[in-house]
Short mmCIF file of C-alpha atoms in Angstrom, two decimals:
data_model
loop_
_atom_site.label_atom_id
_atom_site.label_comp_id
_atom_site.label_asym_id
_atom_site.label_seq_id
_atom_site.Cartn_x
_atom_site.Cartn_y
_atom_site.Cartn_z
CA UNK U 176 0.40 0.40 -0.26
CA UNK U 177 1.37 3.10 -1.05
CA UNK U 178 2.17 5.44 2.69
CA UNK U 179 1.67 9.16 2.59
CA UNK U 180 5.34 11.49 2.79
CA UNK U 181 4.19 12.35 6.02
CA UNK U 182 4.15 9.04 7.53
CA UNK U 183 8.06 9.10 6.86
CA UNK U 184 8.76 11.15 9.66
CA UNK U 185 11.04 9.41 12.61
CA UNK U 186 11.73 7.12 9.93
CA UNK U 187 15.05 6.48 9.08
CA UNK U 188 16.79 7.21 5.73
CA UNK U 189 16.41 4.02 4.16
CA UNK U 190 12.73 4.42 4.29
CA UNK U 191 12.13 7.15 1.60
CA UNK U 192 11.52 5.84 -1.40
CA UNK U 193 13.68 7.19 -4.36
CA UNK U 194 14.12 9.67 -6.66
CA UNK U 195 13.34 11.43 -3.82
CA UNK U 196 14.25 15.32 -3.14
CA UNK U 197 16.31 16.70 0.51
CA UNK U 198 17.61 18.70 2.75
CA UNK U 199 21.01 17.79 4.67
CA UNK U 200 18.69 20.27 8.00
CA UNK U 201 22.37 20.38 9.28
CA UNK U 202 24.53 21.83 6.53
CA UNK U 203 21.18 23.90 5.80
CA UNK U 204 21.26 25.58 9.33
CA UNK U 205 25.50 25.63 9.34
CA UNK U 206 24.56 27.38 6.02
CA UNK U 207 22.10 30.04 7.67
CA UNK U 208 24.03 31.32 10.20
CA UNK U 209 26.66 31.68 7.66
CA UNK U 210 25.14 34.08 5.84
CA UNK U 211 23.82 35.44 9.06
CA UNK U 212 27.07 36.27 10.16
CA UNK U 213 28.03 37.44 6.96
CA UNK U 214 25.61 39.77 6.78
CA UNK U 215 26.30 41.08 10.44
CA UNK U 216 29.82 41.67 10.06
CA UNK U 217 29.42 43.17 7.02
CA UNK U 218 26.65 45.25 7.75
CA UNK U 219 24.71 44.71 4.79
CA UNK U 220 21.05 44.16 4.62
CA UNK U 221 20.01 40.39 4.06
CA UNK U 222 16.49 39.39 1.40
CA UNK U 223 17.81 35.79 -0.30
CA UNK U 224 16.52 34.38 -2.90
CA UNK U 225 13.15 32.71 -2.87
CA UNK U 226 12.90 31.08 -6.27
CA UNK U 227 15.66 28.63 -5.50
CA UNK U 228 13.95 26.55 -2.47
CA UNK U 229 10.29 28.75 -3.31
CA UNK U 230 8.77 27.72 0.28
CA UNK U 231 6.85 30.35 3.17
CA UNK U 232 8.43 27.92 5.55
CA UNK U 233 11.78 28.23 4.84
CA UNK U 234 11.50 31.59 3.99
CA UNK U 235 10.62 31.63 7.48
CA UNK U 236 13.41 30.33 8.67
CA UNK U 237 15.62 32.80 7.27
CA UNK U 238 13.75 35.68 8.62
CA UNK U 239 14.57 34.33 11.99
CA UNK U 240 17.54 34.40 11.27
CA UNK U 241 17.18 37.97 9.91
CA UNK U 242 16.35 38.34 6.58
CA UNK U 243 15.59 41.57 6.15
CA UNK U 244 12.63 39.37 3.60
CA UNK U 245 12.85 37.91 0.13
CA UNK U 246 13.15 37.66 -3.33
CA UNK U 247 11.34 36.13 -6.68
CA UNK U 248 11.10 36.17 -10.00
CA UNK U 249 7.10 35.26 -10.20
CA UNK U 250 4.44 37.71 -9.61
CA UNK U 251 2.66 33.73 -8.45
CA UNK U 252 5.77 32.92 -6.72
CA UNK U 253 5.31 36.36 -4.46
CA UNK U 254 1.28 35.37 -4.37
CA UNK U 255 1.93 31.89 -2.69
CA UNK U 256 4.86 33.20 -0.34
CA UNK U 257 2.45 35.75 0.96
CA UNK U 258 0.22 33.05 0.94
CA UNK U 259 2.11 31.45 3.73
CA UNK U 260 2.96 34.60 6.21
CA UNK U 261 5.83 36.04 4.40
CA UNK U 262 5.02 39.59 4.37
CA UNK U 263 8.20 41.49 2.58
CA UNK U 264 8.28 40.39 -0.77
CA UNK U 265 11.14 41.82 -3.81
CA UNK U 266 9.46 40.57 -7.66
CA UNK U 267 13.71 41.65 -8.84
CA UNK U 268 11.89 40.97 -12.74
CA UNK U 269 9.30 42.85 -15.03
CA UNK U 270 5.57 42.77 -14.88
CA UNK U 271 4.25 44.34 -17.86
CA UNK U 272 0.91 43.23 -18.49
CA UNK U 273 -1.59 45.05 -16.94
CA UNK U 274 -4.30 42.02 -16.09
CA UNK U 275 -0.91 40.73 -13.42
CA UNK U 276 -0.43 44.37 -12.72
CA UNK U 277 -3.81 44.69 -11.29
CA UNK U 278 -2.60 41.88 -9.45
CA UNK U 279 0.70 43.30 -8.20
CA UNK U 280 -0.96 46.05 -7.07
CA UNK U 281 -3.64 43.65 -4.92
CA UNK U 282 -0.87 41.91 -3.26
CA UNK U 283 1.22 45.92 -2.57
CA UNK U 284 -2.52 45.90 -0.46
CA UNK U 285 -3.15 42.85 1.24
CA UNK U 286 1.13 42.67 2.58
CA UNK U 287 -0.21 46.51 3.53
CA UNK U 288 -2.62 45.51 5.44
CA UNK U 289 -0.38 42.82 7.25
CA UNK U 290 1.90 45.12 8.22
CA UNK U 291 4.45 43.71 5.19
CA UNK U 292 5.68 45.67 2.04
CA UNK U 293 6.23 44.63 -1.75
CA UNK U 294 8.46 46.33 -3.75
CA UNK U 295 9.23 45.28 -8.37
CA UNK U 296 11.67 46.40 -10.02
CA UNK U 297 11.15 48.23 -13.39
CA UNK U 298 13.67 49.18 -16.71
CA UNK U 299 10.93 51.58 -19.10
CA UNK U 300 8.96 53.85 -18.84
CA UNK U 301 5.93 52.49 -20.10
CA UNK U 302 6.37 50.09 -17.29
CA UNK U 303 5.89 53.13 -15.42
CA UNK U 304 2.86 53.69 -16.66
CA UNK U 305 1.13 50.78 -16.26
CA UNK U 306 2.10 49.48 -12.58
CA UNK U 307 0.56 53.24 -11.82
CA UNK U 308 -2.53 52.58 -13.84
CA UNK U 309 -3.07 48.84 -12.01
CA UNK U 310 -1.93 50.95 -8.98
CA UNK U 311 -5.06 53.80 -9.48
CA UNK U 312 -7.10 50.78 -10.68
CA UNK U 313 -6.39 48.49 -7.26
CA UNK U 314 -8.21 52.18 -5.91
CA UNK U 315 -5.46 51.28 -3.25
CA UNK U 316 -3.14 54.19 -1.66
CA UNK U 317 -1.20 51.18 -0.55
CA UNK U 318 1.81 52.36 -2.15
CA UNK U 319 4.99 49.87 -4.11
CA UNK U 320 8.44 49.82 -3.68
CA UNK U 321 9.14 50.71 -6.97
CA UNK U 322 13.30 49.88 -8.26
CA UNK U 323 15.65 50.71 -11.35
CA UNK U 324 16.76 47.84 -12.62
CA UNK U 325 20.09 48.91 -14.07
CA UNK U 326 21.49 46.54 -16.52
CA UNK U 327 25.44 46.00 -15.10
CA UNK U 328 26.86 43.11 -17.48
CA UNK U 329 24.49 40.53 -17.19
CA UNK U 330 22.76 41.66 -20.91
CA UNK U 331 19.36 40.67 -19.91
CA UNK U 332 17.05 42.90 -18.26
CA UNK U 333 18.01 45.87 -16.79
CA UNK U 334 18.10 50.01 -18.07
CA UNK U 335 21.34 51.30 -19.53
CA UNK U 336 22.91 52.96 -16.22
CA UNK U 337 23.99 56.51 -15.85
CA UNK U 338 21.16 59.32 -18.67
CA UNK U 339 18.52 56.55 -19.19
CA UNK U 340 18.30 55.39 -15.65
CA UNK U 341 18.03 58.86 -14.66
CA UNK U 342 13.98 59.40 -16.17
CA UNK U 343 13.86 56.16 -14.96
CA UNK U 344 13.27 57.52 -11.13
CA UNK U 345 12.69 60.14 -11.99
CA UNK U 346 9.17 58.98 -13.26
CA UNK U 347 8.63 57.25 -10.30
CA UNK U 348 8.68 59.65 -7.87
CA UNK U 349 6.21 61.96 -9.85
CA UNK U 350 3.60 59.22 -9.28
CA UNK U 351 2.27 59.13 -5.75
CA UNK U 352 1.23 55.87 -5.45
CA UNK U 353 4.94 54.61 -5.85
CA UNK U 354 7.91 54.94 -4.24
CA UNK U 355 11.17 55.48 -5.95
CA UNK U 356 13.18 52.79 -3.80
CA UNK U 357 17.05 52.37 -4.98
CA UNK U 358 19.07 50.77 -8.09
CA UNK U 359 18.66 46.65 -9.01
CA UNK U 360 22.28 46.23 -9.73
CA UNK U 361 22.05 41.88 -10.22
CA UNK U 362 25.56 40.37 -12.10
CA UNK U 363 23.47 37.29 -12.65
CA UNK U 364 26.13 35.72 -15.27
CA UNK U 365 29.10 36.31 -12.94
CA UNK U 366 28.12 34.34 -10.44
CA UNK U 367 29.46 30.92 -12.96
CA UNK U 368 32.31 32.26 -13.19
CA UNK U 369 34.65 30.15 -12.41
CA UNK U 370 38.13 32.33 -11.07
CA UNK U 371 38.02 34.69 -8.28
CA UNK U 372 39.81 37.04 -10.61
CA UNK U 373 37.04 36.84 -13.30
CA UNK U 374 34.28 37.33 -10.59
CA UNK U 375 36.47 40.02 -9.07
CA UNK U 376 36.41 41.97 -12.50
CA UNK U 377 32.83 41.39 -13.52
CA UNK U 378 31.48 43.01 -9.97
CA UNK U 379 34.03 45.99 -10.36
CA UNK U 380 31.91 46.76 -13.58
CA UNK U 381 29.08 46.48 -11.59
CA UNK U 382 30.31 48.60 -9.05
CA UNK U 383 31.09 51.25 -10.97
CA UNK U 384 27.95 51.75 -13.40
CA UNK U 385 25.72 50.90 -9.89
CA UNK U 386 28.46 53.78 -8.28
CA UNK U 387 27.56 56.39 -11.35
CA UNK U 388 24.29 55.91 -11.57
CA UNK U 389 23.11 56.96 -8.16
CA UNK U 390 25.26 59.87 -8.27
CA UNK U 391 23.83 60.79 -11.66
CA UNK U 392 20.34 60.54 -10.26
CA UNK U 393 21.29 62.71 -6.09
CA UNK U 394 22.98 65.49 -8.47
CA UNK U 395 18.83 66.27 -9.76
CA UNK U 396 18.09 66.16 -5.75
CA UNK U 397 16.53 62.20 -5.32
CA UNK U 398 18.00 60.14 -2.76
CA UNK U 399 18.54 56.55 -4.23
CA UNK U 400 18.42 55.15 -1.02
CA UNK U 401 19.52 51.79 -1.50
CA UNK U 402 21.17 49.40 -4.61
CA UNK U 403 20.49 46.02 -4.31
CA UNK U 404 21.40 42.57 -5.45
CA UNK U 405 24.60 39.83 -5.40
CA UNK U 406 24.45 35.84 -5.86
CA UNK U 407 26.24 33.09 -3.89
CA UNK U 408 29.50 33.04 -6.04
CA UNK U 409 30.51 37.18 -5.99
CA UNK U 410 28.55 38.62 -2.48
CA UNK U 411 32.28 39.43 -1.10
CA UNK U 412 32.37 41.38 -3.39
CA UNK U 413 29.63 43.38 -3.61
CA UNK U 414 29.57 43.23 0.30
CA UNK U 415 32.77 45.23 0.40
CA UNK U 416 32.42 47.20 -2.70
CA UNK U 417 31.06 50.12 -0.31
CA UNK U 418 27.84 50.37 -3.00
CA UNK U 419 25.43 47.57 -2.16
CA UNK U 420 23.19 48.55 0.22
CA UNK U 421 21.97 44.73 0.51
CA UNK U 422 22.91 41.12 -1.34
CA UNK U 423 20.48 38.00 -2.85
CA UNK U 424 22.44 35.97 -3.06
CA UNK U 425 19.80 32.11 -2.04
CA UNK U 426 21.66 29.15 -3.60
CA UNK U 427 23.87 29.51 -0.43
CA UNK U 428 21.18 27.70 1.37
CA UNK U 429 21.19 24.32 -0.49
CA UNK U 430 24.92 25.10 -3.09
CA UNK U 431 25.23 22.77 -6.42
CA UNK U 432 27.14 21.34 -7.92
CA UNK U 433 27.28 24.48 -10.40
CA UNK U 434 28.67 25.53 -7.41
CA UNK U 435 31.01 23.63 -7.10
CA UNK U 436 32.92 24.01 -9.97
CA UNK U 437 33.79 27.88 -8.71
CA UNK U 438 37.39 28.51 -7.23
CA UNK U 439 36.32 29.54 -4.16
CA UNK U 440 36.71 32.87 -2.16
CA UNK U 441 38.69 32.39 1.07
CA UNK U 442 37.10 35.56 1.70
CA UNK U 443 33.67 34.09 2.03
CA UNK U 444 32.07 31.03 3.63
CA UNK U 445 32.61 27.80 3.12
CA UNK U 446 28.96 26.75 2.06
CA UNK U 447 27.39 23.02 2.15
CA UNK U 448 25.57 20.97 -0.12
CA UNK U 449 22.64 21.22 1.75
CA UNK U 450 20.15 19.64 -1.56
CA UNK U 451 21.05 16.00 -2.82
CA UNK U 452 17.97 13.69 -4.72
CA UNK U 453 18.61 10.19 -3.04
CA UNK U 454 18.53 7.45 -5.98
CA UNK U 455 18.54 3.56 -6.06
CA UNK U 456 20.78 1.35 -7.96
CA UNK U 457 18.47 -0.60 -10.33
CA UNK U 458 20.48 -2.64 -12.96
CA UNK U 459 24.39 -3.29 -13.23
CA UNK U 460 25.72 -3.99 -16.31
CA UNK U 461 29.31 -4.60 -16.73
CA UNK U 462 31.09 -1.62 -17.49
CA UNK U 463 28.02 0.66 -15.94
CA UNK U 464 25.34 0.76 -13.59
CA UNK U 465 21.80 2.81 -13.87
CA UNK U 466 19.88 5.02 -10.87
CA UNK U 467 16.52 6.12 -11.28
CA UNK U 468 16.95 8.74 -11.15
CA UNK U 469 17.68 10.29 -13.97
CA UNK U 470 16.53 14.29 -15.43
CA UNK U 471 12.52 14.07 -13.74
CA UNK U 472 14.05 14.32 -10.42
CA UNK U 473 17.17 16.84 -10.81
CA UNK U 474 17.64 20.49 -13.67
CA UNK U 475 20.15 19.91 -16.17
CA UNK U 476 20.60 23.00 -17.37
CA UNK U 477 23.30 23.90 -15.23
CA UNK U 478 25.56 20.30 -16.57
CA UNK U 479 24.68 16.73 -14.51
CA UNK U 480 24.95 16.57 -10.73
CA UNK U 481 28.15 14.80 -9.02
CA UNK U 482 27.61 11.98 -6.70
CA UNK U 483 27.83 12.90 -3.40
CA UNK U 484 30.11 10.82 -0.30
CA UNK U 485 31.78 8.26 -1.97
CA UNK U 486 35.07 6.87 0.25
CA UNK U 487 38.04 6.98 -1.85
CA UNK U 488 38.26 4.48 -4.42
CA UNK U 489 34.81 4.74 -5.55
CA UNK U 490 34.24 7.72 -7.31
CA UNK U 491 31.38 7.24 -9.72
CA UNK U 492 30.52 9.63 -12.89
CA UNK U 493 26.41 10.25 -13.81
CA UNK U 494 25.85 10.39 -16.91
CA UNK U 495 22.45 11.22 -18.56
CA UNK U 496 20.21 8.09 -19.37
CA UNK U 497 17.62 10.35 -19.71
CA UNK U 498 13.95 10.72 -18.43
CA UNK U 499 14.55 7.90 -15.41
CA UNK U 500 18.28 6.79 -15.69
CA UNK U 501 20.75 8.59 -14.44
CA UNK U 502 24.18 6.17 -15.69
CA UNK U 503 26.94 5.84 -13.73
CA UNK U 504 30.14 5.17 -14.58
CA UNK U 505 33.48 4.16 -12.93
CA UNK U 506 36.28 7.38 -12.98
CA UNK U 507 38.88 4.88 -12.72
CA UNK U 508 39.84 0.89 -12.91
CA UNK U 509 40.15 0.11 -9.72
CA UNK U 510 36.73 1.55 -8.74
CA UNK U 511 34.15 -1.06 -7.94
CA UNK U 512 31.09 0.12 -9.46
CA UNK U 513 27.44 -0.14 -6.95
CA UNK U 514 25.34 -3.42 -6.30
CA UNK U 515 21.72 -3.74 -7.71
CA UNK U 516 20.14 -1.91 -5.11
CA UNK U 517 22.36 0.62 -3.55
CA UNK U 518 21.06 4.27 -2.44
CA UNK U 519 23.58 6.61 -3.73
CA UNK U 520 22.78 10.15 -2.69
CA UNK U 521 23.23 13.31 -6.14
CA UNK U 522 24.82 16.94 -5.43
CA UNK U 523 22.21 18.46 -8.79
CA UNK U 524 23.73 20.79 -10.76
CA UNK U 525 21.52 23.26 -10.09
CA UNK U 526 19.58 23.88 -7.71
CA UNK U 527 17.08 26.20 -8.03
CA UNK U 528 14.40 24.12 -11.17
CA UNK U 529 15.36 21.44 -9.94
CA UNK U 530 13.17 22.47 -6.57
CA UNK U 531 10.40 23.41 -8.85
CA UNK U 532 10.00 19.32 -9.95
CA UNK U 533 8.98 17.95 -6.40
CA UNK U 534 6.44 18.38 -4.49
CA UNK U 535 8.37 19.08 -0.77
CA UNK U 536 11.47 18.19 0.03
CA UNK U 537 11.83 15.63 2.90
CA UNK U 538 14.43 17.45 5.49
CA UNK U 539 16.57 14.62 7.45
CA UNK U 540 18.89 15.57 10.41
CA UNK U 541 21.48 13.97 12.02
CA UNK U 542 23.50 12.82 8.24
CA UNK U 543 22.60 11.18 4.83
CA UNK U 544 23.84 7.83 5.97
CA UNK U 545 22.25 7.56 9.30
CA UNK U 546 19.90 10.72 9.68
CA UNK U 547 16.54 10.11 10.64
CA UNK U 548 13.30 12.31 8.73
CA UNK U 549 13.20 15.23 10.90
CA UNK U 550 10.08 17.65 8.36
CA UNK U 551 8.86 17.82 4.94
CA UNK U 552 9.20 21.41 3.33
CA UNK U 553 6.03 21.96 1.10
CA UNK U 554 7.34 23.46 -2.38
CA UNK U 555 4.53 26.33 -2.29
CA UNK U 556 5.58 27.89 -5.56
CA UNK U 557 6.25 24.87 -7.09
CA UNK U 558 5.13 25.59 -11.18
CA UNK U 559 4.34 29.05 -9.75
CA UNK U 560 5.98 30.73 -13.22
CA UNK U 561 3.41 33.66 -14.05
#
């Protein structure tokens, strides 16, 4: 008979069916403590990105540790987390559709009524006008924090630093229902530049662009309250820049195989892998083994997973076997392949879209070998892509 997920609580890790997304709770909590300490020591606000974990329970846990709020990328993510009790949210992405902006306006009013606040980033005059119209249509005087997104090197969204961004800031300030709240200056493409030197150089350019744009806006008499940005790969540079006031790093919580490929910066905390996929070996051939975790259980957009926690002499390489299978190869001629029925743990290539594949995350306390299932964490914003 099928058991409910709740029946796992109190059971050992051997009882977790495969494939399953699991959190090493001890490692996650150490990551949170290190991040909170880093933000305190650098006197930085800390607004982690919830698009990574998509869980209201985890967001509230991070707030208990000192986070001032959370970033999301989608309106529906903000709605899901707000329903779960999160009150301070920034949609760090452009929203243009009028019907969606009406949802933004309604959520801003709901959060304000609960003592919270909603923010949104913009990169066009049309986006500002449409947002102001939606706030008016909603009939709310709650207001909304609006930040100008500037392109500091990613080449995705964002107004050009300088005069274009200045015009947008002034346009926001002209609308009574909109509050100009600062600049959003996130350099996403720098997060996985492999060397410390490359990441430092990329953020030096971002810092210069953000600083110059702030100076240009303030020359008009309009204060720039905040510059926000930074990710797990570069946050040490934004934190020591003297320009950024808020960090948006999110992947530090779980880490993934792609981050493991970065050269570590000694000035940055050593974060641990806390999100893992439990999988079982279901077939063994002469030259490879097959596990039951294919790319329906973990994302491969940033590369294939690593096999975690094997002792010396047993290293395995994961190869893509399709939707439901992973192919395991011995890394060296002396390595033994796993046996039929063996359980293994995979570090996903990219944590964010991996989480979005699962309804809940299984929280394990006491380690992956002898630990016990302590809690189930609902992925509240799974599939929240609008």
